[in-house]
Coordinates of C-alpha atoms in Angstrom, one line a residue:
M775 CA 41.9 8.2 169.3
S776 CA 45.6 9.0 168.9
D777 CA 46.9 12.5 169.1
S778 CA 47.3 14.6 166.0
T779 CA 50.8 16.1 166.0
I780 CA 51.7 19.0 163.8
T781 CA 55.1 20.7 164.1
N782 CA 56.8 23.5 162.3
I783 CA 60.4 23.9 163.6
G784 CA 63.0 26.2 161.9
P785 CA 66.4 24.7 161.4
D786 CA 69.2 25.8 163.8
G787 CA 72.1 27.9 162.4
T788 CA 75.5 26.4 162.1
D789 CA 77.4 26.8 165.3
N790 CA 81.0 28.0 164.9
T791 CA 81.8 28.4 168.6
D792 CA 84.5 25.7 168.4
A793 CA 85.6 26.5 164.9
A794 CA 89.3 26.9 164.2
P795 CA 90.3 30.6 164.3
P796 CA 91.4 32.2 161.0
P797 CA 95.1 32.1 160.2
A798 CA 97.5 34.8 161.3
P799 CA 98.1 37.6 158.8
A800 CA 101.3 37.8 156.8
T801 CA 104.4 39.1 158.6
I802 CA 105.7 42.5 157.3
D803 CA 109.2 42.5 155.8
Q804 CA 111.9 43.9 158.0
A805 CA 112.2 47.7 158.3
A806 CA 114.8 49.6 156.3
Q807 CA 118.4 49.5 157.3
G808 CA 120.1 52.6 158.7
R809 CA 122.4 54.7 156.6
P810 CA 126.0 53.4 156.3
G811 CA 128.9 55.1 158.0
V812 CA 131.1 57.4 155.9
E813 CA 134.9 57.0 156.4
G814 CA 137.0 60.1 156.6
K815 CA 140.7 60.4 155.9
K816 CA 141.8 59.2 159.3
S817 CA 138.5 59.0 161.2
C818 CA 134.8 58.4 160.8
S819 CA 133.3 61.3 158.9
V820 CA 129.5 60.3 159.3
N821 CA 128.4 57.8 161.9
A822 CA 126.3 54.9 160.8
G823 CA 122.6 55.5 161.4
P824 CA 120.1 53.3 163.3
G825 CA 117.8 51.0 161.6
D826 CA 114.2 52.2 161.0
P827 CA 111.7 51.3 163.7
G828 CA 109.3 48.5 162.9
V829 CA 105.6 49.2 162.5
H830 CA 102.9 47.3 164.3
G831 CA 101.8 44.0 162.8
H832 CA 98.6 43.5 160.9
D833 CA 95.4 43.2 162.9
G834 CA 94.1 39.6 163.3
L835 CA 91.2 38.4 161.1
K836 CA 87.6 38.2 162.3
G837 CA 86.2 34.9 163.4
K838 CA 83.4 33.1 161.5
D839 CA 80.0 34.5 162.1
G840 CA 77.4 32.1 163.5
G841 CA 74.9 30.5 161.1
T842 CA 71.5 32.1 160.5
P843 CA 68.6 30.0 161.8
G844 CA 65.3 29.4 160.1
D845 CA 61.9 30.6 161.3
G846 CA 59.2 28.3 162.5
N847 CA 56.3 29.2 160.1
Q848 CA 52.7 29.4 161.1
I849 CA 50.3 26.5 161.5
K850 CA 46.8 27.1 160.0
I851 CA 43.9 24.7 160.3
D852 CA 40.3 25.4 159.1
L853 CA 37.8 22.6 159.4
D854 CA 34.0 22.2 159.7
V855 CA 34.2 19.5 162.3
M856 CA 37.1 19.0 164.6
E857 CA 37.6 16.2 167.3
G858 CA 40.4 14.7 169.2
H859 CA 43.6 16.0 170.8
Y860 CA 46.1 18.2 168.9
V861 CA 49.7 18.7 169.8
L862 CA 50.9 21.8 167.9
T863 CA 54.5 23.0 168.0
V864 CA 56.0 26.1 166.3
K865 CA 59.6 26.9 167.1
G866 CA 62.2 29.2 165.6
G867 CA 65.7 27.8 165.1
K868 CA 68.5 28.6 167.4
A869 CA 71.2 30.9 166.0
G870 CA 74.7 29.6 165.7
G871 CA 77.5 31.0 167.9
G872 CA 80.3 33.0 166.4
G873 CA 83.9 31.6 166.2
P874 CA 87.1 32.9 167.8
G875 CA 89.0 35.7 166.3
G876 CA 92.5 35.2 164.8
V877 CA 95.8 36.1 166.4
G878 CA 97.3 39.4 165.5
G879 CA 100.2 39.6 163.1
T880 CA 103.8 39.7 164.3
G881 CA 105.2 43.2 164.6
Q882 CA 107.7 44.3 162.0
A883 CA 111.3 43.7 162.9
G884 CA 113.4 46.8 163.4
G885 CA 115.8 47.6 160.6
A886 CA 119.5 46.6 160.8
G887 CA 121.9 49.3 161.8
G888 CA 123.9 51.0 159.1
T889 CA 127.2 49.3 158.1
G890 CA 130.4 50.5 159.7
T891 CA 133.8 51.3 158.2
S892 CA 137.3 51.1 159.5
H893 CA 136.7 54.0 161.9
C894 CA 132.8 54.0 162.0
S895 CA 131.0 51.6 164.3
P896 CA 127.9 49.9 162.9
G897 CA 124.6 51.6 163.7
P898 CA 122.2 50.1 166.2
T899 CA 119.3 47.9 165.3
G900 CA 115.9 49.7 165.2
P901 CA 113.2 48.9 167.7
G902 CA 110.7 46.2 166.8
G903 CA 107.1 47.0 166.1
P904 CA 104.3 45.9 168.4
G905 CA 102.3 42.9 167.5
G906 CA 99.0 43.6 165.8
I907 CA 95.7 43.6 167.6
G908 CA 93.9 40.3 167.8
G909 CA 90.9 39.7 165.5
P910 CA 87.4 40.2 166.8
G911 CA 85.2 37.2 167.4
G912 CA 82.5 36.3 164.9
D913 CA 79.0 37.7 165.4
G914 CA 76.0 35.6 166.6
P915 CA 72.8 36.2 164.6
N916 CA 69.4 36.6 165.9
G917 CA 67.3 33.6 166.8
G918 CA 64.6 32.4 164.4
N919 CA 61.1 33.7 164.8
A920 CA 58.1 31.5 165.7
G921 CA 54.9 32.0 163.7
D922 CA 51.3 32.0 164.9
I923 CA 48.9 29.1 165.2
Y924 CA 45.4 29.6 163.7
I925 CA 42.7 27.1 164.4
T926 CA 39.2 27.5 163.1
F927 CA 36.4 25.0 163.3
A928 CA 32.6 25.1 163.2
S929 CA 31.7 22.2 165.5
G930 CA 33.3 19.6 167.8
T931 CA 35.1 19.4 171.1
P932 CA 38.8 19.2 170.3
T933 CA 41.6 19.8 172.8
F934 CA 44.9 21.4 172.2
A935 CA 48.5 21.5 173.6
A936 CA 50.2 24.4 171.8
T937 CA 53.9 25.3 172.1
I938 CA 55.2 28.4 170.5
E939 CA 58.9 29.2 171.1
A940 CA 61.2 31.7 169.7
G941 CA 64.7 30.6 168.7
G942 CA 67.7 31.4 171.0
A943 CA 70.2 34.1 170.2
G944 CA 73.7 33.3 168.8
S945 CA 76.6 34.0 171.1
G946 CA 79.5 36.2 170.0
G947 CA 82.9 34.6 169.5
G948 CA 85.9 35.2 171.7
P949 CA 88.6 37.7 170.9
G950 CA 91.8 36.7 169.2
P951 CA 95.1 37.2 171.1
G952 CA 97.5 40.0 170.3
G953 CA 100.4 39.3 168.0
A954 CA 104.0 38.8 169.0
G955 CA 106.3 41.8 169.1
G956 CA 108.8 42.2 166.3
A957 CA 112.5 41.6 166.9
G958 CA 114.6 44.7 167.4
N959 CA 116.4 46.8 170.0
P960 CA 114.3 46.8 172.0
P961 CA 111.8 44.1 170.9
G962 CA 108.3 45.3 170.2
G963 CA 105.5 45.0 172.7
S964 CA 101.8 44.0 172.2
L965 CA 98.7 46.0 171.2
G966 CA 96.6 43.4 172.9
G967 CA 93.7 41.1 172.1
G968 CA 90.7 41.8 170.0
S969 CA 87.0 42.3 170.9
Y970 CA 84.2 39.9 171.5
G971 CA 81.8 39.3 168.6
K972 CA 78.3 40.7 168.8
K973 CA 75.6 38.6 170.5
G974 CA 72.3 38.3 168.7
S975 CA 68.8 38.7 170.1
P976 CA 66.3 36.0 170.6
G977 CA 63.7 35.6 167.9
T978 CA 60.1 36.8 168.4
G979 CA 57.3 34.4 169.5
G980 CA 53.9 34.0 167.8
Q981 CA 50.4 33.7 169.2
F982 CA 47.8 30.9 169.4
F983 CA 44.3 31.9 168.0
L984 CA 41.4 29.6 168.4
N985 CA 38.3 30.6 166.5
G986 CA 39.7 34.2 166.4
K987 CA 40.4 34.3 170.2
K988 CA 43.9 34.5 171.6
Q989 CA 44.8 31.5 173.7
K990 CA 47.7 30.7 176.1
S991 CA 50.5 28.6 174.8
S992 CA 53.6 27.1 176.3
S993 CA 57.0 28.8 175.5

């Protein structure tokens, strides 16, 4: 007599570990120009002012979250007579991994110095803003749960090979790099990379019950 095979396996979540990171955020327009110099009768009356300092670039965008897996639902059999060998498998799906975070935005360029006059020198360029923080990696969901196996029979001498396995957790995506500093005097620095995405937890495993009594199962 051939084996009787019954499986209930939840689908895996979409894995975004190697997905393309999200695009960089838009660059901020250049900071405001400094005030112009004011010419006096024979000399500079008011010196030209420096350009405004640039602000930091936009933070990078979050990476794609991993796909949510499916659960492995229960197997339930209730027969009067049961014979033969049964291979029973219940598994939760594996959660997908999160994708990488996006690069931080470029820091704002420092404003141009104020314009000069015949006797007033132009103002200095403003300092550039630091590049934005890199985006966080995408989160990894929890693994799929595995249901129970219930076998009830009145007579017979069946044998069983039961596997109940919880789905694996999804990994968190890697951080996006910090954005480039904005042009200026001096150029902007960097606020650094983002954070790792959250890692999920494994799913929960079920139990194998034979005529109401808990049995050992492979996992």
